Amino acid sequence: MLLGDARRGKLPENIVGFGRALRRAGVHLDGARIALACEAAQWVGVAHKPDLGAALEAVLVSREQDRAVFRELFDAYFRDPEVAHKLLAQMLPSAEGRAEPSRRRPRVREALTPQRAFGTQTPRPAETPVEFDAAMTASDLQRLRQADFNALSASEYRLVERLARDVALPLPSLRARRSRPDVRGARLHWRGALQEATRTGGELLHLPRLRRRVEPLPLLILVDVSGSMERYARLLLAFLHAATRQVGGRRVRRDLYAFGSHLTDLTPALRLADTDEMLAAASMLIDDYGGGTRLGASLTTLRTQHARRLVGRRTLVLLVSDGLDTGAPEQLDVELAWLRRRCRRLLWLNPLLRYEGYAPLARGAAALHRHADGMLAIHNLSRLEDLAASLADLLEH
């Protein structure tokens, strides 16, 4: 088809509809990108489908994890005009459609099916019994507990994010330096005894005692917000915010930093009580979301600007990253050695550990493997639930 022909017809409408389907599949798009895709389609034309797909992919895909979803959805969307019309009809609220009976990826399958609430069943005739509803919901939840965060559809991701906020993380506690009055304390509370004697005219009816406080370990959380960690970062932020707010009725001292191309202090956002407000505030603060990773430079900023306030010998450091660092390995090695000396334990939470046979061969991953006291896979709800036990084992050794 000639360039002039591509400027006419329903190609722009189809591109816009395809962009909406991509959004439903969890691909981040805005109006500017869809407009750019329309322009790219006009220049390339529709005579050669691979060229059109390559042009749209170059414009609409910015994350590696979205590439396979795009290609599968592109093939389904532009295979048959009737399929495109059905898909466009499914986007209307009143439209009815049939789910695509295929083995597609969850994100693509969701984009090709009518929207409905997760776990609900297709309306059935009145005489049809619905005794399978509870079993299906339990099955869905069980599957989501084992599903990789990176493979979830958009609606599944939102549901898992909500479920992650209910996962408990009982942090280990240690005896603090300060004491508090307690009848079972081992030390005599002289100040309290003098006050008691003043009130009773010099007679002590009992001896007040002091007992050392027991407090949860202070936390320093470092979260990688680079492109390869994009789908993990938001969900883990929601989990850590809800799980570390209080432990045993006591507030936890916690500091949160995000690192991509540079370090961002998210501690003010972490102090917000509502998790949704925290995520919104964090999104406003992070200006390098989805970019590269320079952990060494970020740790240098942490050491020079925040070390005195943050890192101490009692601090437990949780470093969430896949270790795909693009900075200088010598700098990363030096800064990780400093961080390890200044904290109680350094735990590396790595989603790539879900793969059997994984080895930290990348330079950043190798440095993290050398300096971390332990590493743990953290890619699904089940692994989040195991995190507390892993922390306890780490502190015992």
Coordinates of C-alpha atoms in Angstrom, one line a residue:
M1 CA 0.0 0.0 0.0
L2 CA 1.3 3.4 -0.8
L3 CA 1.9 6.0 1.8
G4 CA -1.1 8.1 0.7
D5 CA -3.3 5.1 1.1
A6 CA -2.2 4.5 4.6
R7 CA -3.2 8.0 5.5
R8 CA -6.8 7.2 4.8
G9 CA -9.2 4.5 6.0
K10 CA -9.4 3.2 9.5
L11 CA -5.8 2.7 10.3
P12 CA -5.6 5.4 13.0
E13 CA -8.7 4.0 14.7
N14 CA -7.1 0.5 14.6
I15 CA -3.9 1.8 16.0
V16 CA -5.7 3.6 18.8
G17 CA -7.7 0.4 19.6
F18 CA -4.5 -1.6 19.6
G19 CA -3.0 0.9 22.0
R20 CA -6.0 0.4 24.3
A21 CA -5.5 -3.3 24.2
L22 CA -1.9 -2.9 25.1
R23 CA -2.9 -0.8 28.1
R24 CA -5.2 -3.5 29.2
A25 CA -2.3 -5.9 29.0
G26 CA -0.3 -3.8 31.4
V27 CA 1.9 -1.9 28.9
H28 CA 2.5 1.6 29.9
L29 CA 1.4 4.0 27.1
D30 CA 0.2 7.5 26.9
G31 CA -1.6 9.5 24.2
A32 CA 1.7 10.9 22.8
R33 CA 3.0 7.4 22.1
I34 CA -0.1 6.3 20.4
A35 CA -0.1 9.4 18.2
L36 CA 3.5 8.6 17.4
A37 CA 2.5 5.1 16.5
C38 CA -0.1 6.4 14.1
E39 CA 2.5 8.5 12.4
A40 CA 4.9 5.6 12.2
A41 CA 2.2 3.4 10.6
Q42 CA 1.6 6.1 8.0
W43 CA 5.2 6.2 7.1
V44 CA 5.7 2.4 7.0
G45 CA 2.3 1.4 5.6
V46 CA 0.4 -1.8 6.1
A47 CA 1.5 -3.7 2.9
H48 CA 4.2 -5.5 4.8
K49 CA 3.0 -6.7 8.2
P50 CA 6.5 -7.4 9.8
D51 CA 7.6 -3.8 8.9
L52 CA 4.4 -2.4 10.5
G53 CA 5.0 -4.6 13.6
A54 CA 8.6 -3.5 13.9
A55 CA 7.7 0.2 13.6
L56 CA 4.9 0.0 16.2
E57 CA 7.1 -2.1 18.6
A58 CA 9.9 0.5 18.4
V59 CA 7.4 3.3 19.4
L60 CA 5.2 1.5 21.9
V61 CA 7.5 -0.8 23.8
S62 CA 9.9 0.6 26.3
R63 CA 10.4 -2.4 28.6
E64 CA 11.9 -5.7 27.8
Q65 CA 9.2 -7.6 29.7
D66 CA 6.5 -6.1 27.4
R67 CA 8.2 -7.1 24.2
A68 CA 6.8 -10.7 24.0
V69 CA 3.4 -9.4 25.1
F70 CA 3.4 -6.9 22.3
R71 CA 4.3 -9.4 19.6
E72 CA 1.7 -11.9 20.7
L73 CA -1.0 -9.3 20.9
F74 CA 0.0 -7.7 17.6
D75 CA -0.3 -11.1 15.8
A76 CA -3.7 -11.7 17.3
Y77 CA -5.0 -8.1 16.8
F78 CA -4.0 -7.7 13.1
R79 CA -4.6 -11.4 12.0
D80 CA -8.2 -10.8 10.9
P81 CA -10.2 -7.7 10.6
E82 CA -13.1 -9.5 12.3
V83 CA -10.9 -10.2 15.3
A84 CA -10.1 -6.5 15.4
H85 CA -13.7 -5.5 15.3
K86 CA -14.6 -7.9 18.1
L87 CA -11.8 -6.6 20.2
L88 CA -12.9 -3.0 19.7
A89 CA -16.4 -4.0 20.6
Q90 CA -15.2 -5.7 23.8
M91 CA -13.7 -2.4 24.9
L92 CA -17.2 -0.9 25.1
P93 CA -18.8 -1.2 28.6
S94 CA -22.0 -2.7 27.1
A95 CA -20.3 -5.1 24.7
E96 CA -20.3 -8.8 25.1
G97 CA -17.6 -11.0 23.9
R98 CA -16.0 -14.4 24.3
A99 CA -12.7 -15.0 25.9
E100 CA -9.9 -16.1 23.5
P101 CA -9.5 -19.8 24.0
S102 CA -5.8 -20.0 23.6
R103 CA -2.6 -20.6 25.6
R104 CA -1.6 -16.9 25.5
R105 CA 0.3 -15.1 28.2
P106 CA -2.0 -13.9 31.0
R107 CA -1.5 -10.3 30.1
V108 CA -2.4 -10.9 26.5
R109 CA -5.3 -13.2 27.4
E110 CA -6.8 -10.5 29.6
A111 CA -6.5 -7.8 26.9
L112 CA -8.4 -10.1 24.5
T113 CA -11.2 -10.9 26.8
P114 CA -14.1 -8.8 28.1
Q115 CA -13.4 -6.9 31.3
R116 CA -14.8 -8.4 34.5
A117 CA -13.9 -8.5 38.1
F118 CA -11.3 -11.1 39.1
G119 CA -12.7 -14.3 40.5
T120 CA -16.3 -13.6 39.2
Q121 CA -18.0 -16.1 37.0
T122 CA -19.8 -15.5 33.7
P123 CA -23.5 -15.0 34.3
R124 CA -25.4 -18.2 34.1
P125 CA -29.0 -19.0 33.7
A126 CA -31.1 -18.9 36.8
E127 CA -31.6 -22.7 36.9
T128 CA -27.9 -23.4 36.8
P129 CA -26.3 -24.1 40.2
V130 CA -23.2 -22.0 41.2
E131 CA -21.6 -24.4 43.7
F132 CA -18.2 -24.1 42.0
D133 CA -17.8 -20.4 42.7
A134 CA -15.9 -20.7 46.0
A135 CA -13.6 -23.5 44.7
M136 CA -12.6 -21.5 41.7
T137 CA -11.8 -18.4 43.8
A138 CA -9.6 -20.5 46.1
S139 CA -7.9 -22.0 43.0
D140 CA -7.2 -18.6 41.6
L141 CA -5.7 -17.4 44.9
Q142 CA -3.6 -20.4 45.2
R143 CA -2.3 -19.9 41.7
L144 CA -1.5 -16.3 42.4
R145 CA 0.5 -17.2 45.5
Q146 CA 2.9 -19.0 43.2
A147 CA 2.8 -16.7 40.2
D148 CA 5.8 -14.6 39.3
F149 CA 5.1 -10.9 39.7
N150 CA 6.6 -10.3 36.2
A151 CA 4.0 -12.6 34.6
L152 CA 0.9 -11.2 36.1
S153 CA -1.8 -9.5 34.0
A154 CA -2.7 -5.9 35.0
S155 CA -5.7 -6.9 37.1
E156 CA -3.8 -9.8 38.7
Y157 CA -1.0 -7.4 39.5
R158 CA -3.4 -5.1 41.3
L159 CA -4.9 -8.0 43.2
V160 CA -1.5 -9.4 44.2
E161 CA -0.4 -5.9 45.3
R162 CA -3.4 -5.8 47.7
L163 CA -2.7 -9.3 49.0
A164 CA 0.9 -8.5 49.6
R165 CA -0.1 -5.8 52.0
D166 CA -1.6 -8.5 54.3
V167 CA 1.6 -10.6 54.4
A168 CA 3.1 -10.3 57.9
L169 CA 6.8 -9.8 58.4
P170 CA 7.7 -10.3 62.1
L171 CA 11.1 -8.7 62.4
P172 CA 13.6 -10.1 64.9
S173 CA 13.9 -8.1 68.1
L174 CA 16.9 -7.3 70.3
R175 CA 17.4 -5.8 73.8
A176 CA 18.0 -2.1 73.5
R177 CA 20.4 0.1 75.6
R178 CA 17.5 2.0 77.3
S179 CA 15.4 0.5 80.1
R180 CA 11.9 1.0 81.3
P181 CA 10.2 0.4 84.7
D182 CA 9.1 -3.2 85.1
V183 CA 8.3 -5.3 88.2
R184 CA 10.3 -8.2 86.8
G185 CA 13.4 -6.1 86.0
A186 CA 16.9 -7.1 87.1
R187 CA 18.1 -3.6 88.0
L188 CA 17.0 -1.4 90.8
H189 CA 15.2 1.8 89.7
W190 CA 16.9 4.3 92.1
R191 CA 15.1 7.3 90.7
G192 CA 11.8 5.6 91.0
A193 CA 12.7 4.5 94.6
L194 CA 13.4 8.1 95.7
Q195 CA 10.2 9.3 94.2
E196 CA 8.3 6.5 96.0
A197 CA 10.0 7.4 99.3
T198 CA 9.0 11.0 98.8
R199 CA 5.4 10.1 98.5
T200 CA 5.3 7.7 101.4
G201 CA 7.3 9.7 103.9
G202 CA 10.5 7.8 103.6
E203 CA 9.1 4.2 103.7
L204 CA 9.5 2.0 100.7
L205 CA 6.6 -0.5 100.2
H206 CA 8.3 -2.1 97.2
L207 CA 11.5 -1.6 95.2
P208 CA 10.9 -0.3 91.7
R209 CA 13.0 -2.1 89.1
L210 CA 14.2 -1.5 85.5
R211 CA 14.2 -3.8 82.5
R212 CA 15.9 -3.3 79.2
R213 CA 13.6 -2.6 76.3
V214 CA 13.1 -5.1 73.6
E215 CA 12.8 -3.4 70.2
P216 CA 12.6 -4.6 66.6
L217 CA 15.8 -4.1 64.6
P218 CA 15.9 -0.8 62.7
L219 CA 15.6 -1.3 58.9
L220 CA 17.4 0.3 56.0
I221 CA 15.6 -0.7 52.8
L222 CA 17.2 -0.1 49.4
V223 CA 15.0 -0.7 46.4
D224 CA 16.1 -1.0 42.8
V225 CA 13.7 1.0 40.5
S226 CA 15.5 0.4 37.2
G227 CA 13.8 -0.9 34.1
S228 CA 14.4 -4.6 34.9
M229 CA 12.9 -4.3 38.4
E230 CA 10.0 -2.1 37.4
R231 CA 7.2 -4.6 38.1
Y232 CA 8.8 -5.8 41.3
A233 CA 9.6 -2.4 42.8
R234 CA 6.1 -1.1 43.3
L235 CA 4.7 -4.3 44.7
L236 CA 7.6 -4.7 47.1
L237 CA 7.3 -1.1 48.2
A238 CA 3.6 -1.8 49.1
F239 CA 4.6 -4.9 51.0
L240 CA 7.4 -3.4 52.9
H241 CA 5.4 -0.3 53.9
A242 CA 2.5 -2.4 55.3
A243 CA 4.6 -5.2 56.8
T244 CA 7.2 -3.0 58.7
R245 CA 4.9 -0.3 60.1
Q246 CA 4.6 -2.0 63.5
V247 CA 6.0 -5.2 64.9
G248 CA 4.5 -6.5 68.1
G249 CA 2.7 -3.3 68.8
R250 CA 6.0 -1.3 68.5
R251 CA 6.9 1.2 65.8
V252 CA 9.8 0.2 63.7
R253 CA 12.6 2.6 62.9
R254 CA 12.9 2.3 59.1
D255 CA 14.5 4.3 56.3
L256 CA 13.7 3.7 52.6
Y257 CA 15.8 4.7 49.6
A258 CA 15.2 4.0 45.9
F259 CA 18.2 3.7 43.5
G260 CA 18.4 3.7 39.8
S261 CA 20.7 6.1 38.1
H262 CA 20.9 7.9 41.5
L263 CA 19.7 7.7 45.1
T264 CA 16.3 9.0 46.1
D265 CA 15.2 9.4 49.7
L266 CA 11.7 7.9 50.1
T267 CA 11.7 8.0 54.0
P268 CA 9.3 11.0 54.1
A269 CA 6.8 9.0 51.9
L270 CA 7.3 5.9 54.1
R271 CA 6.0 7.8 57.1
L272 CA 2.6 8.1 55.5
A273 CA 0.1 5.8 57.1
D274 CA -1.8 4.9 54.0
T275 CA 0.0 2.6 51.5
D276 CA -1.7 4.1 48.5
E277 CA -0.7 7.6 49.5
M278 CA 2.9 6.3 50.1
L279 CA 3.1 4.8 46.6
A280 CA 1.7 8.1 45.1
A281 CA 4.2 10.2 47.1
A282 CA 7.1 7.8 46.1
S283 CA 6.1 8.1 42.4
M284 CA 6.4 11.9 42.7
L285 CA 9.8 11.7 44.3
I286 CA 11.4 9.1 41.9
D287 CA 12.5 10.8 38.7
D288 CA 14.6 7.9 37.3
Y289 CA 12.0 5.1 37.4
G290 CA 12.6 2.5 34.7
G291 CA 16.1 3.7 33.9
G292 CA 19.5 2.1 34.5
T293 CA 21.2 1.0 37.7
R294 CA 24.2 2.6 39.3
L295 CA 24.2 1.1 42.8
G296 CA 27.8 2.1 43.5
A297 CA 27.2 5.8 42.9
S298 CA 24.0 5.6 44.9
L299 CA 25.8 4.0 47.9
T300 CA 28.4 6.7 47.7
T301 CA 25.6 9.3 48.1
L302 CA 24.2 7.3 51.0
R303 CA 27.6 7.2 52.7
T304 CA 28.5 10.8 52.2
Q305 CA 25.0 12.4 52.9
H306 CA 23.0 10.0 55.1
A307 CA 25.3 7.5 56.8
R308 CA 25.3 9.1 60.3
R309 CA 21.5 9.2 60.4
L310 CA 20.9 5.8 58.9
V311 CA 23.4 3.0 59.2
G312 CA 24.4 1.6 62.6
R313 CA 25.6 -1.7 64.0
R314 CA 22.1 -2.8 64.8
T315 CA 20.6 -1.9 61.4
L316 CA 19.3 -4.7 59.2
V317 CA 19.8 -3.8 55.5
L318 CA 17.4 -5.2 52.9
L319 CA 18.7 -4.6 49.4
V320 CA 16.2 -5.4 46.7
S321 CA 17.8 -5.7 43.2
D322 CA 18.6 -8.1 40.4
G323 CA 22.3 -7.0 40.5
L324 CA 22.3 -5.9 36.9
D325 CA 24.5 -2.8 37.7
T326 CA 25.9 -0.6 34.9
G327 CA 28.3 1.5 37.1
A328 CA 31.9 1.0 37.9
P329 CA 32.4 -2.4 39.6
E330 CA 35.4 -1.1 41.7
Q331 CA 33.2 1.6 43.2
L332 CA 30.4 -0.8 43.9
D333 CA 32.8 -3.2 45.6
V334 CA 34.2 -0.5 47.9
E335 CA 30.8 0.9 48.9
L336 CA 29.3 -2.6 49.6
A337 CA 32.2 -3.3 51.8
W338 CA 31.6 -0.1 53.7
L339 CA 27.9 -0.9 54.0
R340 CA 28.6 -4.4 55.3
R341 CA 30.9 -3.1 58.0
R342 CA 28.3 -0.5 59.2
C343 CA 25.3 -2.8 59.6
R344 CA 24.3 -5.9 61.5
R345 CA 23.3 -7.9 58.5
L346 CA 23.0 -7.3 54.7
L347 CA 20.3 -9.4 53.0
W348 CA 20.1 -9.3 49.2
L349 CA 16.5 -9.9 47.8
N350 CA 17.0 -11.0 44.2
P351 CA 14.0 -12.0 42.0
L352 CA 16.4 -13.7 39.5
L353 CA 17.0 -16.5 42.1
R354 CA 13.7 -18.0 40.9
Y355 CA 15.6 -19.5 38.0
E356 CA 17.2 -22.9 38.6
G357 CA 20.9 -22.8 38.0
Y358 CA 21.1 -19.1 38.5
A359 CA 24.7 -17.9 39.1
P360 CA 25.7 -14.3 39.9
L361 CA 27.9 -13.8 36.9
A362 CA 27.2 -10.2 36.2
R363 CA 29.7 -7.8 37.8
G364 CA 27.2 -6.2 40.1
A365 CA 25.6 -9.5 41.1
A366 CA 29.1 -10.9 41.8
A367 CA 29.9 -8.0 44.1
L368 CA 26.6 -8.3 45.9
H369 CA 27.1 -12.1 46.3
R370 CA 30.5 -11.4 47.9
H371 CA 29.4 -8.9 50.4
A372 CA 25.8 -10.0 51.3
D373 CA 25.2 -12.1 54.4
G374 CA 22.5 -13.9 52.5
M375 CA 20.3 -13.8 49.5
L376 CA 16.7 -14.8 48.9
A377 CA 14.4 -15.1 46.0
I378 CA 11.5 -12.7 46.2
H379 CA 9.3 -13.0 43.1
N380 CA 5.9 -14.2 44.4
L381 CA 3.6 -14.1 47.4
S382 CA 4.8 -17.4 48.7
R383 CA 8.4 -16.1 48.9
L384 CA 7.2 -13.0 50.7
E385 CA 5.6 -15.2 53.3
D386 CA 8.9 -17.1 53.8
L387 CA 10.9 -13.8 54.3
A388 CA 10.3 -13.6 58.0
A389 CA 11.7 -17.1 58.7
S390 CA 14.7 -16.4 56.5
L391 CA 15.4 -13.2 58.4
A392 CA 15.4 -15.1 61.7
D393 CA 17.7 -17.8 60.3
L394 CA 20.1 -15.1 59.0
L395 CA 20.4 -13.4 62.4
E396 CA 21.1 -16.6 64.2
H397 CA 24.2 -17.4 62.2

